[in-house]
mmCIF file of C-alpha atoms in Angstrom:
data_model
loop_
_atom_site.group_PDB
_atom_site.id
_atom_site.type_symbol
_atom_site.label_atom_id
_atom_site.label_comp_id
_atom_site.label_asym_id
_atom_site.label_seq_id
_atom_site.Cartn_x
_atom_site.Cartn_y
_atom_site.Cartn_z
ATOM 1 C CA ASP A 1 -4.106 -6.927 -13.303
ATOM 2 C CA ALA A 2 -0.937 -7.710 -11.860
ATOM 3 C CA LYS A 3 -1.266 -10.362 -9.394
ATOM 4 C CA THR A 4 1.580 -12.512 -7.786
ATOM 5 C CA THR A 5 1.242 -15.439 -4.985
ATOM 6 C CA GLN A 6 3.004 -15.596 -1.725
ATOM 7 C CA PRO A 7 3.046 -18.123 1.088
ATOM 8 C CA ASN A 8 -0.174 -17.191 3.263
ATOM 9 C CA SER A 9 2.502 -17.207 6.640
ATOM 10 C CA MET A 10 6.306 -17.590 7.737
ATOM 11 C CA GLU A 11 8.086 -18.143 10.381
ATOM 12 C CA SER A 12 11.614 -17.986 11.530
ATOM 13 C CA ASN A 13 13.509 -17.386 14.238
ATOM 14 C CA GLU A 14 15.360 -13.453 16.208
ATOM 15 C CA GLU A 15 18.836 -12.881 13.724
ATOM 16 C CA GLU A 16 18.240 -15.651 11.413
ATOM 17 C CA PRO A 17 17.768 -14.479 7.922
ATOM 18 C CA VAL A 18 14.154 -14.706 6.448
ATOM 19 C CA HIS A 19 13.651 -15.338 2.098
ATOM 20 C CA LEU A 20 10.394 -14.263 1.589
ATOM 21 C CA PRO A 21 9.362 -15.650 -2.204
ATOM 22 C CA CYS A 22 6.857 -14.134 -4.220
ATOM 23 C CA ASN A 23 6.250 -15.297 -8.103
ATOM 24 C CA HIS A 24 5.109 -12.531 -10.737
ATOM 25 C CA SER A 25 3.056 -14.795 -13.049
ATOM 26 C CA THR A 26 1.371 -12.121 -15.409
ATOM 27 C CA ILE A 27 4.616 -9.642 -14.342
ATOM 28 C CA SER A 28 5.921 -7.688 -17.977
ATOM 29 C CA GLY A 29 9.364 -6.737 -19.233
ATOM 30 C CA THR A 30 9.001 -3.503 -17.915
ATOM 31 C CA ASP A 31 7.038 -3.177 -14.859
ATOM 32 C CA TYR A 32 8.308 -2.815 -11.207
ATOM 33 C CA ILE A 33 9.345 -4.996 -7.853
ATOM 34 C CA HIS A 34 7.432 -3.639 -5.142
ATOM 35 C CA TRP A 35 7.517 -4.870 -2.119
ATOM 36 C CA TYR A 36 5.976 -3.415 1.504
ATOM 37 C CA ARG A 37 5.834 -4.649 4.494
ATOM 38 C CA GLN A 38 2.396 -3.745 7.201
ATOM 39 C CA LEU A 39 3.225 -3.289 11.101
ATOM 40 C CA PRO A 40 0.552 -4.237 13.121
ATOM 41 C CA SER A 41 -1.913 -0.746 12.842
ATOM 42 C CA GLN A 42 0.147 0.633 10.583
ATOM 43 C CA GLY A 43 -0.361 1.468 6.834
ATOM 44 C CA PRO A 44 1.847 -0.317 4.790
ATOM 45 C CA GLU A 45 5.843 0.712 4.833
ATOM 46 C CA TYR A 46 7.458 0.289 1.415
ATOM 47 C CA VAL A 47 11.116 -1.627 1.686
ATOM 48 C CA ILE A 48 11.864 -2.367 -1.939
ATOM 49 C CA HIS A 49 11.500 -2.054 -5.322
ATOM 50 C CA GLY A 50 13.687 -3.331 -8.391
ATOM 51 C CA LEU A 51 12.973 -3.968 -12.315
ATOM 52 C CA THR A 52 15.730 -7.124 -13.458
ATOM 53 C CA SER A 53 18.525 -6.401 -10.799
ATOM 54 C CA ASN A 54 18.896 -7.324 -7.190
ATOM 55 C CA VAL A 55 18.999 -4.504 -4.993
ATOM 56 C CA ASN A 56 19.709 -3.465 -1.288
ATOM 57 C CA ASN A 57 18.821 -0.723 1.104
ATOM 58 C CA ARG A 58 18.909 -0.663 4.391
ATOM 59 C CA MET A 59 16.506 -2.101 4.902
ATOM 60 C CA ALA A 60 16.733 -5.317 2.737
ATOM 61 C CA SER A 61 18.252 -7.053 -0.280
ATOM 62 C CA LEU A 62 15.755 -8.264 -3.080
ATOM 63 C CA ALA A 63 16.820 -10.773 -5.370
ATOM 64 C CA ILE A 64 14.788 -10.912 -8.549
ATOM 65 C CA ALA A 65 14.963 -13.964 -11.154
ATOM 66 C CA GLU A 66 16.417 -13.768 -14.691
ATOM 67 C CA ASP A 67 12.840 -14.324 -16.164
ATOM 68 C CA ARG A 68 11.557 -12.184 -13.414
ATOM 69 C CA LYS A 69 8.498 -14.967 -12.988
ATOM 70 C CA SER A 70 10.085 -14.666 -8.789
ATOM 71 C CA SER A 71 11.266 -12.270 -6.841
ATOM 72 C CA THR A 72 12.961 -13.000 -2.771
ATOM 73 C CA LEU A 73 12.132 -10.314 -0.035
ATOM 74 C CA ILE A 74 15.916 -11.340 1.887
ATOM 75 C CA LEU A 75 15.627 -10.150 5.684
ATOM 76 C CA HIS A 76 19.522 -10.906 6.736
ATOM 77 C CA ARG A 77 19.062 -10.856 10.555
ATOM 78 C CA ALA A 78 14.465 -11.043 11.219
ATOM 79 C CA THR A 79 14.641 -9.059 14.322
ATOM 80 C CA LEU A 80 11.228 -9.035 16.795
ATOM 81 C CA ARG A 81 10.143 -5.441 14.922
ATOM 82 C CA ASP A 82 10.210 -7.463 11.930
ATOM 83 C CA ALA A 83 6.586 -9.457 12.225
ATOM 84 C CA ALA A 84 4.729 -8.327 9.638
ATOM 85 C CA VAL A 85 2.996 -8.606 7.010
ATOM 86 C CA TYR A 86 4.767 -8.686 3.739
ATOM 87 C CA TYR A 87 3.501 -8.087 0.465
ATOM 88 C CA CYS A 88 5.087 -8.105 -3.109
ATOM 89 C CA THR A 89 3.028 -6.596 -6.540
ATOM 90 C CA ASP A 90 4.336 -5.271 -9.486
ATOM 91 C CA THR A 91 3.366 -2.227 -11.061
ATOM 92 C CA GLY A 92 3.235 -1.411 -15.067
ATOM 93 C CA ALA A 93 5.039 2.027 -15.864
ATOM 94 C CA GLY A 94 2.465 5.061 -15.390
ATOM 95 C CA SER A 95 0.665 2.626 -13.307
ATOM 96 C CA TYR A 96 -1.041 4.656 -10.389
ATOM 97 C CA GLN A 97 -1.994 2.263 -8.575
ATOM 98 C CA LEU A 98 -0.487 -0.685 -6.774
ATOM 99 C CA THR A 99 -2.283 -4.455 -6.831
ATOM 100 C CA PHE A 100 -1.907 -6.145 -3.448
ATOM 101 C CA GLY A 101 -2.846 -10.074 -2.985
ATOM 102 C CA LYS A 102 -2.902 -11.347 0.101
ATOM 103 C CA GLY A 103 0.189 -11.258 1.577
ATOM 104 C CA THR A 104 3.200 -13.128 3.837
ATOM 105 C CA LYS A 105 2.672 -13.241 7.636
ATOM 106 C CA LEU A 106 5.768 -12.656 9.007
ATOM 107 C CA SER A 107 6.142 -14.318 12.593
ATOM 108 C CA VAL A 108 9.638 -14.382 14.019
ATOM 109 C CA ILE A 109 10.200 -16.193 17.470
ATOM 110 C CA PRO A 110 12.680 -14.701 20.292
ATOM 111 C CA LYS B 1 10.565 14.966 7.456
ATOM 112 C CA ALA B 2 6.630 15.073 8.226
ATOM 113 C CA GLY B 3 4.970 11.718 7.152
ATOM 114 C CA VAL B 4 1.455 10.867 5.118
ATOM 115 C CA THR B 5 -0.957 12.865 7.816
ATOM 116 C CA GLN B 6 -4.452 11.584 7.700
ATOM 117 C CA THR B 7 -7.379 12.965 9.744
ATOM 118 C CA PRO B 8 -9.015 11.799 11.830
ATOM 119 C CA ARG B 9 -7.606 8.675 13.132
ATOM 120 C CA TYR B 10 -10.989 7.355 13.823
ATOM 121 C CA LEU B 11 -14.513 7.849 12.954
ATOM 122 C CA ILE B 12 -18.267 6.994 13.160
ATOM 123 C CA LYS B 13 -20.931 7.085 11.603
ATOM 124 C CA THR B 14 -24.680 5.913 10.974
ATOM 125 C CA ARG B 15 -25.740 4.360 7.597
ATOM 126 C CA GLY B 16 -26.688 7.298 5.680
ATOM 127 C CA GLN B 17 -24.156 9.581 6.453
ATOM 128 C CA GLN B 18 -21.738 10.963 4.158
ATOM 129 C CA VAL B 19 -18.411 10.960 5.275
ATOM 130 C CA THR B 20 -15.011 12.444 4.321
ATOM 131 C CA LEU B 21 -11.748 12.067 4.866
ATOM 132 C CA SER B 22 -8.108 14.288 5.235
ATOM 133 C CA CYS B 23 -5.174 13.401 2.981
ATOM 134 C CA SER B 24 -2.165 15.622 3.478
ATOM 135 C CA PRO B 25 1.393 13.501 1.697
ATOM 136 C CA ILE B 26 5.088 14.518 2.430
ATOM 137 C CA SER B 27 6.299 17.859 1.464
ATOM 138 C CA GLY B 28 6.617 17.615 -2.357
ATOM 139 C CA HIS B 29 4.373 14.652 -3.430
ATOM 140 C CA ARG B 30 2.073 15.471 -6.228
ATOM 141 C CA SER B 31 0.599 11.636 -5.915
ATOM 142 C CA VAL B 32 -1.690 10.144 -3.366
ATOM 143 C CA SER B 33 -3.706 7.758 -3.574
ATOM 144 C CA TRP B 34 -6.479 6.449 -1.717
ATOM 145 C CA TYR B 35 -6.623 2.631 -0.785
ATOM 146 C CA GLN B 36 -9.755 0.316 1.543
ATOM 147 C CA GLN B 37 -8.266 -2.167 3.399
ATOM 148 C CA THR B 38 -10.572 -5.213 5.543
ATOM 149 C CA PRO B 39 -10.353 -7.863 6.912
ATOM 150 C CA GLY B 40 -12.320 -10.068 4.066
ATOM 151 C CA GLN B 41 -10.939 -7.693 1.022
ATOM 152 C CA GLY B 42 -7.692 -6.967 2.172
ATOM 153 C CA LEU B 43 -6.262 -3.546 0.199
ATOM 154 C CA GLN B 44 -8.384 -2.586 -2.320
ATOM 155 C CA PHE B 45 -7.118 0.438 -4.829
ATOM 156 C CA LEU B 46 -9.845 4.145 -4.696
ATOM 157 C CA PHE B 47 -8.200 6.215 -6.688
ATOM 158 C CA GLU B 48 -5.032 8.135 -7.735
ATOM 159 C CA TYR B 49 -4.858 12.331 -8.085
ATOM 160 C CA PHE B 50 -1.640 13.589 -9.830
ATOM 161 C CA SER B 51 -1.796 17.200 -10.358
ATOM 162 C CA GLU B 52 -5.436 18.308 -9.005
ATOM 163 C CA THR B 53 -6.460 15.598 -11.993
ATOM 164 C CA GLN B 54 -8.312 12.262 -11.258
ATOM 165 C CA ARG B 55 -6.001 9.611 -13.086
ATOM 166 C CA ASN B 56 -7.214 6.056 -12.307
ATOM 167 C CA LYS B 57 -9.918 4.860 -10.568
ATOM 168 C CA GLY B 58 -10.756 1.854 -8.693
ATOM 169 C CA ASN B 59 -13.612 -1.135 -9.309
ATOM 170 C CA PHE B 60 -15.513 1.569 -6.272
ATOM 171 C CA PRO B 61 -19.161 2.854 -6.719
ATOM 172 C CA GLY B 62 -19.494 6.587 -7.316
ATOM 173 C CA ARG B 63 -20.811 6.488 -3.469
ATOM 174 C CA PHE B 64 -17.049 7.662 -3.542
ATOM 175 C CA SER B 65 -14.884 10.066 -4.692
ATOM 176 C CA GLY B 66 -12.157 12.156 -4.397
ATOM 177 C CA ARG B 67 -10.761 15.404 -5.505
ATOM 178 C CA GLN B 68 -7.271 17.240 -5.098
ATOM 179 C CA PHE B 69 -6.104 20.669 -4.045
ATOM 180 C CA SER B 70 -3.378 22.849 -5.660
ATOM 181 C CA ASN B 71 -1.161 22.374 -2.431
ATOM 182 C CA SER B 72 -1.635 18.925 -3.492
ATOM 183 C CA ARG B 73 -3.826 17.524 -0.076
ATOM 184 C CA SER B 74 -7.058 15.107 -0.520
ATOM 185 C CA GLU B 75 -9.451 14.715 0.703
ATOM 186 C CA MET B 76 -12.274 11.723 -0.041
ATOM 187 C CA ASN B 77 -15.601 11.191 0.456
ATOM 188 C CA VAL B 78 -18.478 8.662 1.220
ATOM 189 C CA SER B 79 -22.007 9.153 0.817
ATOM 190 C CA THR B 80 -25.046 7.003 1.800
ATOM 191 C CA LEU B 81 -22.884 5.193 3.914
ATOM 192 C CA GLU B 82 -23.729 1.375 4.367
ATOM 193 C CA LEU B 83 -22.431 -0.686 6.944
ATOM 194 C CA GLY B 84 -20.054 -2.228 4.245
ATOM 195 C CA ASP B 85 -18.230 0.715 4.587
ATOM 196 C CA SER B 86 -16.259 -0.064 7.675
ATOM 197 C CA ALA B 87 -12.821 0.124 6.473
ATOM 198 C CA LEU B 88 -9.684 1.582 7.598
ATOM 199 C CA TYR B 89 -9.224 4.316 5.040
ATOM 200 C CA LEU B 90 -5.126 4.984 3.972
ATOM 201 C CA CYS B 91 -3.639 7.340 1.747
ATOM 202 C CA ALA B 92 -0.569 6.491 0.041
ATOM 203 C CA SER B 93 2.007 10.372 -1.232
ATOM 204 C CA SER B 94 4.825 9.489 -3.843
ATOM 205 C CA LEU B 95 7.219 12.721 -6.306
ATOM 206 C CA ALA B 96 5.528 10.641 -9.011
ATOM 207 C CA PRO B 97 3.556 6.964 -10.641
ATOM 208 C CA THR B 98 4.785 3.979 -8.502
ATOM 209 C CA GLY B 99 5.253 2.508 -12.535
ATOM 210 C CA GLN B 100 7.720 4.462 -12.415
ATOM 211 C CA GLY B 101 9.353 2.946 -9.692
ATOM 212 C CA ARG B 102 8.425 5.374 -7.060
ATOM 213 C CA GLY B 103 7.262 3.884 -4.054
ATOM 214 C CA TYR B 104 5.160 4.996 -2.249
ATOM 215 C CA THR B 105 4.436 6.198 1.552
ATOM 216 C CA PHE B 106 1.341 5.360 3.079
ATOM 217 C CA GLY B 107 -0.311 7.559 6.435
ATOM 218 C CA SER B 108 -1.817 5.599 9.226
ATOM 219 C CA GLY B 109 -5.129 5.593 8.009
ATOM 220 C CA THR B 110 -8.339 6.668 9.020
ATOM 221 C CA ARG B 111 -10.623 4.052 10.835
ATOM 222 C CA LEU B 112 -13.907 4.518 9.894
ATOM 223 C CA THR B 113 -17.311 2.245 11.543
ATOM 224 C CA VAL B 114 -20.312 2.637 9.723
ATOM 225 C CA VAL B 115 -23.808 1.647 13.071
#
């Protein structure tokens, strides 16, 4: 199974940018990188995904290292509603499952 | 559009009983997956269905089973419940397997407590 490593927790001040790192130690060339987040008492929520190039959407940006062994989820202006556990994962072509690690618990300080 | 709907939201069962959980995916989504979430083990993959066929199964005992109907709705069943089966059970749906670059949409889950 794919294995990712993330810091257990991070803190950010409200309205500041947040960079959440992830290491993808076993990623292969065709694996997509996905990020999800889970707010308290809810199921995980899809945030963003990418293959090789950096990606932007309305929620966040995803920066992927050239060797693809690391990725960074960027929240441009953290809000209190962004306080959640953030999970990164990488999935192979034709994969039918997500393998979640422990994730990073993000706290946002008002 | 409606999201992934899981029923019931909460359930209390006694050891040895069996339970059936239901999941209605987003309209048009044909891939449905199930995950178990516990404080100790985190999020763990149970199984995935596409067009009524189970294509992958996680490392869970045979007491855990599932199925998918022709309208893509899915059910999972746990027989002979054990205390350790207490968990949040999450269903997720997608247009295609996640490895093809598709994200999953998760439901809010069913909280199962076994006493």
